Tab-separated table of C-alpha atoms and ligand atoms in Angstrom:
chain	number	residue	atom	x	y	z
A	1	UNK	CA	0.000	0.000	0.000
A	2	UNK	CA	1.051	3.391	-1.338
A	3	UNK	CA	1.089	5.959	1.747
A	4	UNK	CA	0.865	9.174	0.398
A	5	UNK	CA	0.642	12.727	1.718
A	6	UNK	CA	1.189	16.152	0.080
A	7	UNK	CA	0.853	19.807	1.559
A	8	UNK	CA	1.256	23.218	0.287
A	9	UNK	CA	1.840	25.827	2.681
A	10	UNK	CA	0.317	27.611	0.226
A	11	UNK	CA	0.855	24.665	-1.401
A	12	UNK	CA	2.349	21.448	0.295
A	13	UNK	CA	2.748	18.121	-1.131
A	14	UNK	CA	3.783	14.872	1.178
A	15	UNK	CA	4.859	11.727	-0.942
A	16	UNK	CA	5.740	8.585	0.666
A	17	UNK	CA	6.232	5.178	-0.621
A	18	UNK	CA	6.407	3.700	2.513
A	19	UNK	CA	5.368	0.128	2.637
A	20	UNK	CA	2.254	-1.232	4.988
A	21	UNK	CA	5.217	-3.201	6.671
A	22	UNK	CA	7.321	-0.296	7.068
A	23	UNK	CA	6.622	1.983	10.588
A	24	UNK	CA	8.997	4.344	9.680
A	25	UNK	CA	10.564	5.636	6.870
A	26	UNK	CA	14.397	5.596	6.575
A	27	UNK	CA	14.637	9.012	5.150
A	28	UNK	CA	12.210	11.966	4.841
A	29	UNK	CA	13.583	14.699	2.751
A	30	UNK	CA	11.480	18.096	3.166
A	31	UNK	CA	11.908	20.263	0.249
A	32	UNK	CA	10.827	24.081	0.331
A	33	UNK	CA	11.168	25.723	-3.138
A	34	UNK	CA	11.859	29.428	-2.185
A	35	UNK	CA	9.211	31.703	-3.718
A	36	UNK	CA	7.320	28.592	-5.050
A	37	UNK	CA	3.329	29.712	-5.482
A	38	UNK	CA	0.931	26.899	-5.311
A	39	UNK	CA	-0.083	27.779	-8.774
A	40	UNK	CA	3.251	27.137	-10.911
A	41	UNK	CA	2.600	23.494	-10.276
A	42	UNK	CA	-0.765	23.868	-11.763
A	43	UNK	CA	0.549	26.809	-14.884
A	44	UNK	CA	3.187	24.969	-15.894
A	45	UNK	CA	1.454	21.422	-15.556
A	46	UNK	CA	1.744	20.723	-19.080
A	47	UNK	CA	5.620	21.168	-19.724
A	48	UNK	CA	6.527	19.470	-16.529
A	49	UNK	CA	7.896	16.039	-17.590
A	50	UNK	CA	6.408	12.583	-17.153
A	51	UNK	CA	9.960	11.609	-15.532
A	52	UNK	CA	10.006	14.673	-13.722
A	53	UNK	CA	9.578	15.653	-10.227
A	54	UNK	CA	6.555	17.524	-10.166
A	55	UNK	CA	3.656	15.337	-11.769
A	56	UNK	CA	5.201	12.645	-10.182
A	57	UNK	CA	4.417	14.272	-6.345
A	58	UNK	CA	1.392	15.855	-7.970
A	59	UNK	CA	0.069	12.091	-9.081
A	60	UNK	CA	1.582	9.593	-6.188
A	61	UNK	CA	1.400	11.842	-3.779
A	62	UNK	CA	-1.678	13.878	-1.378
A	63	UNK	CA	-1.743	17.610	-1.759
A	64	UNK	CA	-2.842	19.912	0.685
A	65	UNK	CA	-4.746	22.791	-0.963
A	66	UNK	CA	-6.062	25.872	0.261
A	67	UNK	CA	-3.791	26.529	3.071
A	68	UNK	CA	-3.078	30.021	4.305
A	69	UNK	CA	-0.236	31.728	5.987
A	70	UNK	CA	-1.103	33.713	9.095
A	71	UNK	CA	1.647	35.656	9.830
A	72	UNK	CA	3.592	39.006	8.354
A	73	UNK	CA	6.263	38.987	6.697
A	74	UNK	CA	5.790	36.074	4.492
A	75	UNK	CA	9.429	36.151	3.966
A	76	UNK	CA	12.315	33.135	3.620
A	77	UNK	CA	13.565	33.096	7.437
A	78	UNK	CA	10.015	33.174	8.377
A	79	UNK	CA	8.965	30.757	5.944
A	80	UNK	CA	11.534	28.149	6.568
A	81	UNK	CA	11.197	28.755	10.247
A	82	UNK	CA	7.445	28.369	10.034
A	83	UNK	CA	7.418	25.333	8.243
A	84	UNK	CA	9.670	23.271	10.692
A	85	UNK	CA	8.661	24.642	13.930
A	86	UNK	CA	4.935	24.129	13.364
A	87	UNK	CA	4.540	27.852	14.800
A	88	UNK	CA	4.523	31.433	13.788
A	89	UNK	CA	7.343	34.140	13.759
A	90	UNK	CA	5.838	35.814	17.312
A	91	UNK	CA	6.469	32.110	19.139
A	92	UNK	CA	9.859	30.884	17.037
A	93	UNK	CA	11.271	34.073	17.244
A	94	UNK	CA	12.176	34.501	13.429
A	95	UNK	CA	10.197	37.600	12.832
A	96	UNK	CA	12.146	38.447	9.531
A	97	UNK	CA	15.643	37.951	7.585
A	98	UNK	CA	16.445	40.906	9.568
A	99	UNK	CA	15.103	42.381	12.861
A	100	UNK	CA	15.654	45.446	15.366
A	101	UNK	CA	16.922	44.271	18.410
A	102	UNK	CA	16.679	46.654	20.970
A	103	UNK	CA	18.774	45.618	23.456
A	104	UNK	CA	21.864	45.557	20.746
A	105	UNK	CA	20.178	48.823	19.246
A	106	UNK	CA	21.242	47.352	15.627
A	107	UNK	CA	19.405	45.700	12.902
A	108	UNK	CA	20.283	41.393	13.445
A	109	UNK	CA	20.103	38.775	10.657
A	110	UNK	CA	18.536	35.906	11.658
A	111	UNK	CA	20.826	33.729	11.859
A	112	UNK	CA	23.736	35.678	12.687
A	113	UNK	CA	26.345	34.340	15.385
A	114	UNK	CA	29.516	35.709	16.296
A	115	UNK	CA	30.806	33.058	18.360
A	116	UNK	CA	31.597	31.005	15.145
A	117	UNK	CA	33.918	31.264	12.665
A	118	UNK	CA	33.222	29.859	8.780
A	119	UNK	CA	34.090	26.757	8.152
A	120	UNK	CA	34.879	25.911	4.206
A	121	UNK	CA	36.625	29.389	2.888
A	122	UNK	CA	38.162	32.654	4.610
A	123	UNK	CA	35.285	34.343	4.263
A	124	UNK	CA	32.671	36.137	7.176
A	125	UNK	CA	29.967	34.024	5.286
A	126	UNK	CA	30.148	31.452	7.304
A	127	UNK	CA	29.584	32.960	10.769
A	128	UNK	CA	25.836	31.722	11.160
A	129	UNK	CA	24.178	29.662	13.075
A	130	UNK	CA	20.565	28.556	14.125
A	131	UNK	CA	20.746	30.065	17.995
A	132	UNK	CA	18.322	32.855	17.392
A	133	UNK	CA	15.231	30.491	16.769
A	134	UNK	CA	13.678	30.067	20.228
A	135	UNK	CA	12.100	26.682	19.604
A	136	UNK	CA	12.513	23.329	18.183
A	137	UNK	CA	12.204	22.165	14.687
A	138	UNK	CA	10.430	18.965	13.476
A	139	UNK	CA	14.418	17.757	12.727
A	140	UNK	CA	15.465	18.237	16.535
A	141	UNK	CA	12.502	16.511	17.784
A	142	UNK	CA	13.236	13.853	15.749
A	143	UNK	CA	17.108	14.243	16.725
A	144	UNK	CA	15.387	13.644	20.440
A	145	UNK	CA	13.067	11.132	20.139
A	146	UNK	CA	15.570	9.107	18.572
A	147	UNK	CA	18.210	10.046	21.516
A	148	UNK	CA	20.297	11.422	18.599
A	149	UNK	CA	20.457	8.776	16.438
A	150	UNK	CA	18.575	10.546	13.991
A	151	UNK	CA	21.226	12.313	11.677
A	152	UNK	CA	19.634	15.602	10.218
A	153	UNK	CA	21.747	17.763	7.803
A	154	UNK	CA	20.238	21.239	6.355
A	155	UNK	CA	21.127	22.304	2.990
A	156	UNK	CA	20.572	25.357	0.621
A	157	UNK	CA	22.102	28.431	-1.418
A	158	UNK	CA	21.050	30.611	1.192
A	159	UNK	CA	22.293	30.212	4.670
A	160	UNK	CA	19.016	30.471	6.757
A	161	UNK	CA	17.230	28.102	3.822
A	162	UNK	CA	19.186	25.363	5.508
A	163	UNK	CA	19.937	26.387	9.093
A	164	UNK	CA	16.605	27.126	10.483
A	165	UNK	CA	14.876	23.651	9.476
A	166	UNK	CA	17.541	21.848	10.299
A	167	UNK	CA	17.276	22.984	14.168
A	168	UNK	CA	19.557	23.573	17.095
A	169	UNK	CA	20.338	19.765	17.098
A	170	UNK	CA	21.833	19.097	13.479
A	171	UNK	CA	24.804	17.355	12.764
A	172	UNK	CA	25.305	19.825	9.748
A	173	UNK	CA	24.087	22.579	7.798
A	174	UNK	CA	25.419	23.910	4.426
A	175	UNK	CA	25.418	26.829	2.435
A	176	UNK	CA	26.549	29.030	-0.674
A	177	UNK	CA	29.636	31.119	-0.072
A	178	UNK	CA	28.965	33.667	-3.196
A	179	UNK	CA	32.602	34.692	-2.786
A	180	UNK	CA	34.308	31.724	-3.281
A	181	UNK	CA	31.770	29.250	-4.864
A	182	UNK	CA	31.975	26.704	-2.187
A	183	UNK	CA	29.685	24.862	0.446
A	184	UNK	CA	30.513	25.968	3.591
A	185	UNK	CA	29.310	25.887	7.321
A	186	UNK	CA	30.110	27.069	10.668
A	187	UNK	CA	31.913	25.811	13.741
A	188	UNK	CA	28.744	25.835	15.324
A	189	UNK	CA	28.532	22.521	13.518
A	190	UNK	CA	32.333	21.285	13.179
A	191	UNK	CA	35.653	22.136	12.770
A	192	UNK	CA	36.350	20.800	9.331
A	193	UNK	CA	34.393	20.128	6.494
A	194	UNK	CA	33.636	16.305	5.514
A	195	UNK	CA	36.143	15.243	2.581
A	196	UNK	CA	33.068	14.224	0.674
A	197	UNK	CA	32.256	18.009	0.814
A	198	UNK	CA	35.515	19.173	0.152
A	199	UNK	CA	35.529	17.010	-2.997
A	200	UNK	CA	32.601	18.403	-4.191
A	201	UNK	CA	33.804	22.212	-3.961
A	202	UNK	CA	36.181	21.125	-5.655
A	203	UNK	CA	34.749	20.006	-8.511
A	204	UNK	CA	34.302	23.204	-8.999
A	205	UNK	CA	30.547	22.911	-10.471
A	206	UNK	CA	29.827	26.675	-11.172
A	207	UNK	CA	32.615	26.888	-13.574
A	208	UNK	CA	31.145	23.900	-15.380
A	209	UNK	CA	27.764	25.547	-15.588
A	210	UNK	CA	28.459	29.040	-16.684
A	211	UNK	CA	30.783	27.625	-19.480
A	212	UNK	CA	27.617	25.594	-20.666
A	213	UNK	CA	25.714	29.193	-20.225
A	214	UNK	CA	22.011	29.304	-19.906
A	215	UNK	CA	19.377	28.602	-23.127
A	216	UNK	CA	16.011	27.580	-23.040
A	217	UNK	CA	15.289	24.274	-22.396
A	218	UNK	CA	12.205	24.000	-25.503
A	219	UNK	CA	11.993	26.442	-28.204
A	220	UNK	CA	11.533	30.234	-26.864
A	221	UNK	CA	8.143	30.139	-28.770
A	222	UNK	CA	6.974	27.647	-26.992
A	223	UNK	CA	7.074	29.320	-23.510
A	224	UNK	CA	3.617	30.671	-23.845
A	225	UNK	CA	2.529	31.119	-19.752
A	226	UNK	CA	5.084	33.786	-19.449
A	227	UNK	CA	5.725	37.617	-21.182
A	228	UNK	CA	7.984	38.142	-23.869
A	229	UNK	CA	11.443	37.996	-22.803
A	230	UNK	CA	13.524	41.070	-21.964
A	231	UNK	CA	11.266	43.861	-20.058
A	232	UNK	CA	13.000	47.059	-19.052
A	233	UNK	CA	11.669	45.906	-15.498
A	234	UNK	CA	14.088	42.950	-15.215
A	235	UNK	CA	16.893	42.907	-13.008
A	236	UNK	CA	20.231	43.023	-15.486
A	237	UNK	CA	21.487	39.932	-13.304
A	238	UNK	CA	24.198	38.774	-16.068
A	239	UNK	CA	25.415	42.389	-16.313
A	240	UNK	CA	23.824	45.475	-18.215
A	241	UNK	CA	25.160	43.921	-21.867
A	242	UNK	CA	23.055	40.870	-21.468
A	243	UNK	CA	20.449	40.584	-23.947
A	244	UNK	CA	17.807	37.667	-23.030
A	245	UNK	CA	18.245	34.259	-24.249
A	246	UNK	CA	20.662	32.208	-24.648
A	247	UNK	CA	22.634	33.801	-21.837
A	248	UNK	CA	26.331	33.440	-22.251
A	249	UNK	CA	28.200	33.097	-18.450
A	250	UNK	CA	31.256	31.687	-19.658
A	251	UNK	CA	33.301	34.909	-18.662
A	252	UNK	CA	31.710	33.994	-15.084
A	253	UNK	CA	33.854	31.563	-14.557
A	254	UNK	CA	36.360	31.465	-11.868
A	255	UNK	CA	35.953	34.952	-11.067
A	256	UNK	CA	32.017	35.597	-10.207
A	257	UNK	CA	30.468	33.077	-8.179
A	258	UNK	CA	27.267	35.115	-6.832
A	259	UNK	CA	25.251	34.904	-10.461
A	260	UNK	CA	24.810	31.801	-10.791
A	261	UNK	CA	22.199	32.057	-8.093
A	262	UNK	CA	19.833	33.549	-10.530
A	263	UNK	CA	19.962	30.512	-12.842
A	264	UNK	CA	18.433	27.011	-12.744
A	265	UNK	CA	21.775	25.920	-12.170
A	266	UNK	CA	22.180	26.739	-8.507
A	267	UNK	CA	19.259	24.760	-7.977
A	268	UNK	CA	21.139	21.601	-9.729
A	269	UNK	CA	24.048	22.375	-8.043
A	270	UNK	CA	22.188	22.311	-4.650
A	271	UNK	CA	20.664	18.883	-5.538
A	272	UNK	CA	24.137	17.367	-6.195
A	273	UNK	CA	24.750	18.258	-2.538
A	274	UNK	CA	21.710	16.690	-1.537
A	275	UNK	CA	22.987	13.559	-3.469
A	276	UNK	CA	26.291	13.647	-1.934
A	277	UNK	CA	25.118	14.165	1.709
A	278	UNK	CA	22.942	10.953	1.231
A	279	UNK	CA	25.515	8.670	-0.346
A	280	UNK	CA	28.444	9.890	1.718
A	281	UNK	CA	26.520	10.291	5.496
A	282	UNK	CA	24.137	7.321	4.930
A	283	UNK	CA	21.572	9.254	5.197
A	284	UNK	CA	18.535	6.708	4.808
A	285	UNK	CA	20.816	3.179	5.045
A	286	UNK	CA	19.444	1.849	8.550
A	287	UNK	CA	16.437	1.783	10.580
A	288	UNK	CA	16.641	4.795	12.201
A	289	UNK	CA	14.648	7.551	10.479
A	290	UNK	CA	17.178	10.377	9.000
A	291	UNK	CA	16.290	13.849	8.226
A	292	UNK	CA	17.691	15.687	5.058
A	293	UNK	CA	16.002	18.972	4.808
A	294	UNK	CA	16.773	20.578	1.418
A	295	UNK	CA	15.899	24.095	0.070
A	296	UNK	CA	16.254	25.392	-3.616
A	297	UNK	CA	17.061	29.048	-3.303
A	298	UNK	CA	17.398	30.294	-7.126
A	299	UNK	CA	14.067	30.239	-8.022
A	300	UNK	CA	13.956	33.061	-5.510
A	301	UNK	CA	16.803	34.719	-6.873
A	302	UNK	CA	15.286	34.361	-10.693
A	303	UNK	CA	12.141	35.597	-9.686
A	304	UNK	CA	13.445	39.005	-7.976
A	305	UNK	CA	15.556	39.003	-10.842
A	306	UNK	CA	13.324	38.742	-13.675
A	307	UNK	CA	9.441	38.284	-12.146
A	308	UNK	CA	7.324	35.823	-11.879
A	309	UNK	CA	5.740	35.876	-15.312
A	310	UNK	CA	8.827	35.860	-17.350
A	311	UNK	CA	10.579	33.060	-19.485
A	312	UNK	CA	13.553	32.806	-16.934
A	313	UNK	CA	10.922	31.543	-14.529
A	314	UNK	CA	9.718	29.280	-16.343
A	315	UNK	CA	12.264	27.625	-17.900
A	316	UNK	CA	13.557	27.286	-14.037
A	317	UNK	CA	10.774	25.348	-12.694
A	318	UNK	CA	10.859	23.105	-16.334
A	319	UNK	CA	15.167	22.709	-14.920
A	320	UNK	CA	14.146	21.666	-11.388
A	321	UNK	CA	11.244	19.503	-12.408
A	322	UNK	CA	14.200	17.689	-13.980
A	323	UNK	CA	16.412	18.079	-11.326
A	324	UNK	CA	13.422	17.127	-8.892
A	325	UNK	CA	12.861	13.874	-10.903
A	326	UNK	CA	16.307	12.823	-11.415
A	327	UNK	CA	16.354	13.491	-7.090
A	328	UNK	CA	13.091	10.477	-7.201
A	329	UNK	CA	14.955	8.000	-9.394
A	330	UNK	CA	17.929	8.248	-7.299
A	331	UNK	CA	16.230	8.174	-3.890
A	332	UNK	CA	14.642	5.681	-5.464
A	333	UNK	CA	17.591	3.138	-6.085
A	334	UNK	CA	19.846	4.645	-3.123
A	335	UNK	CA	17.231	4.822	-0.411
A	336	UNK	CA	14.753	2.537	-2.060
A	337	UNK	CA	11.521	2.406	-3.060
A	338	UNK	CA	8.584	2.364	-0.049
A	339	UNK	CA	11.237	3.317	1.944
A	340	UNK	CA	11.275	7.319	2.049
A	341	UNK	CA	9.298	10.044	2.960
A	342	UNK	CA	9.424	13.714	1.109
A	343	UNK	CA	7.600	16.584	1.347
A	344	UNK	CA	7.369	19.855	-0.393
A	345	UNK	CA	6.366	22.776	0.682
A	346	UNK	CA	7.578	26.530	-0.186
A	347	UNK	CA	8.729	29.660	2.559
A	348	UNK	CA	6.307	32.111	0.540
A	349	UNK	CA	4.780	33.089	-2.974
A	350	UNK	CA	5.275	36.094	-4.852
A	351	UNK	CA	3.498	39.051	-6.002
A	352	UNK	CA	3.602	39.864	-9.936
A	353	UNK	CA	6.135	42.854	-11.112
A	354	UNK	CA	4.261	46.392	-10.198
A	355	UNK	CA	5.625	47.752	-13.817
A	356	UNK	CA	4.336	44.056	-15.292
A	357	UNK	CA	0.287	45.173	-13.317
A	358	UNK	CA	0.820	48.403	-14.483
A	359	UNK	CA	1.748	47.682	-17.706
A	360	UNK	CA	-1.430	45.745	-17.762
A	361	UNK	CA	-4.070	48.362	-15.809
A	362	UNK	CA	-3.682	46.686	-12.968
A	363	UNK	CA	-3.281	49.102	-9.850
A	364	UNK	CA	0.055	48.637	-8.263
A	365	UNK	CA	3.166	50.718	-6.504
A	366	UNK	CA	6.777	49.917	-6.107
A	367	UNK	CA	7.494	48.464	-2.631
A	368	UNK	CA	10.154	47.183	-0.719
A	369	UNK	CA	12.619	44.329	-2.235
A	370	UNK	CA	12.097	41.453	-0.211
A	371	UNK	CA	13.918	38.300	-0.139
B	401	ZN	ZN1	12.231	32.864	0.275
């Protein structure tokens, strides 16, 4: 018997293929695709792939529909935050990416910590930490109930997409240094990075992808759910001589690791972590239920970049349905089948471009960037 749940926090789905004689699953992997509105699973239905990720959830698994968010700001720290602690900003204490404290009299990140130093590169990036959430996250009750058996790891692009779910009890979160192009963490978690992790950076990934650049994955014409590319409103992410599609990076390479955030690629390039942390930590190879909690960053970064109803967007959801579906088959034959748990579930939604409503009569003002 298929067991099969899905939510969306505005859009949540659960998908399990745990067996009737299975109590627990080996692995559950929660996803949260930053920015993610419930309806791009249902707009871009029709281009998402039979092996991808999407229609596969969407089909196997239970989806949890009309679901609100009842808090302000519906932004990522909160989001993640939300998700994993089951409560709201004014209880776990994550009441923004940034926040006045008054005692310090200063603006604070949210997860900012000065008691750690970066672990991975020489740069501040790394001095973060989860200490500033005030309550426990689904991953440390699980760390507890298993008297820390449990391993939990935390990974995304951005540094709070991976720290905050994780919890206060993780054996490791990672995250993008933009400076260097590396995975990196904090001595809040250890005092070396894993050689499996240190192989990876140096792989060197980015490089690879920006000397591949970025084209459309169909035909331009045939990416008919979003505007014509190039509006005067979109961010010039690739630099103010970039012209729309196909987006050459190659002169990226080795010397600009923060753009590739605002491509499909830093998605693939988180999912290869993902891969890594399960084949190299075992995540999923005994009895005892593991915890890899997973969050793709760059469709946030594509869709401050360039909106939610433009061609970049889309052809980044069609990249991580791919990158989603190639995550099933290998879960699938590393994990095995019946034997995990996922869900996925995104921080917030977005609002359309106000020059895109205006542009159409639709009344709207320019507010505050959010990310
Ligand atoms: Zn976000």
């Amino acid at each position: 018997m298929q067991k099969v749940f899905a939510f969306f926090l505005t859009s949540f789905i659960i998908f399990s293929t745990t067996a009737q004689n299975m109590q627990r699953p080996k692995l559950v992997v929660g996803i949260v695709v930053d920015q993610m509105r419930w309806d791009f699973l249902y707009r871009y239905y029709e281009r998402y792939s039979e092996n991808g990720g999407f229609k596969k959830l969407l089909t196997n698994g239970f989806t949890c529909d009309n679901t609100m968010i009842p808090y302000c700001p519906t932004v990522t720290a909160s989001g993640h935050a939300s998700i994993y602690t089951g409560t709201v900003p004014a209880i776990n204490g994550i009441t923004g990416n940034n926040w006045w404290d008054h005692q310090l009299n200063r603006s604070v990140y949210c997860t900012e910590d000065s008691l750690v130093i970066t672990i991975g590169s020489n740069t501040n990036l790394g001095l973060q930490s989860p200490r500033n959430l005030l309550t426990t996250t689904i991953c440390d009750e699980l760390r507890l109930a298993t008297n820390f058996k449990s391993k939990v790891i935390g990974i995304a692009l951005k540094d709070r997409g991976g720290i905050l779910p994780a919890g206060h009890t993780a054996n490791a979160a990672y995250w993008y240094d933009m400076k260097t192009g590396d995975w990196i963490t904090s001595s809040y978690y250890m005092n070396e990075l894993p050689s499996w992790v240190k192989n990876i950076n140096a792989e060197k990934l980015v490089d690879k992808y920006y000397k591949d650049g970025w084209t459309t994955l169909y035909p331009l014409n045939t990416y008919i759910q979003s505007t014509a590319d190039e509006k005067n409103y979109e961010v010039k992410a690739f630099g103010s001589n970039a012209k729309g599609f196909p987006y050459n990076l190659s002169r990226f390479a080795g010397n600009n690791y923060n753009v590739v955030e605002a491509t499909p690629f830093g998605n693939t390039l988180t999912a290869e972590l993902a891969k890594a942390a399960i084949t190299n930590e075992g995540l999923g190879a005994d009895a005892i239920t593991d915890f890899l909690a997973v969050s793709f960053s760059s469709t946030d970064y594509v869709g401050h970049s360039f909106g939610p109803n433009s061609i970049e967007q889309e052809d980044t959801y069609l990249r991580l349905d791919k990158d989603l579906g190639e995550f099933l088959i290998f879960l699938d034959s590393k994990v095995g089948k019946d034997q995990y748990l996922i869900f996925l579930s995104a921080d917030h939604g977005v609002a359309h471009v106000p020059a895109f409503a205006k542009e159409h009569n639709i009344p709207a003002v320019t507010h505050h960037r959010w990310l």
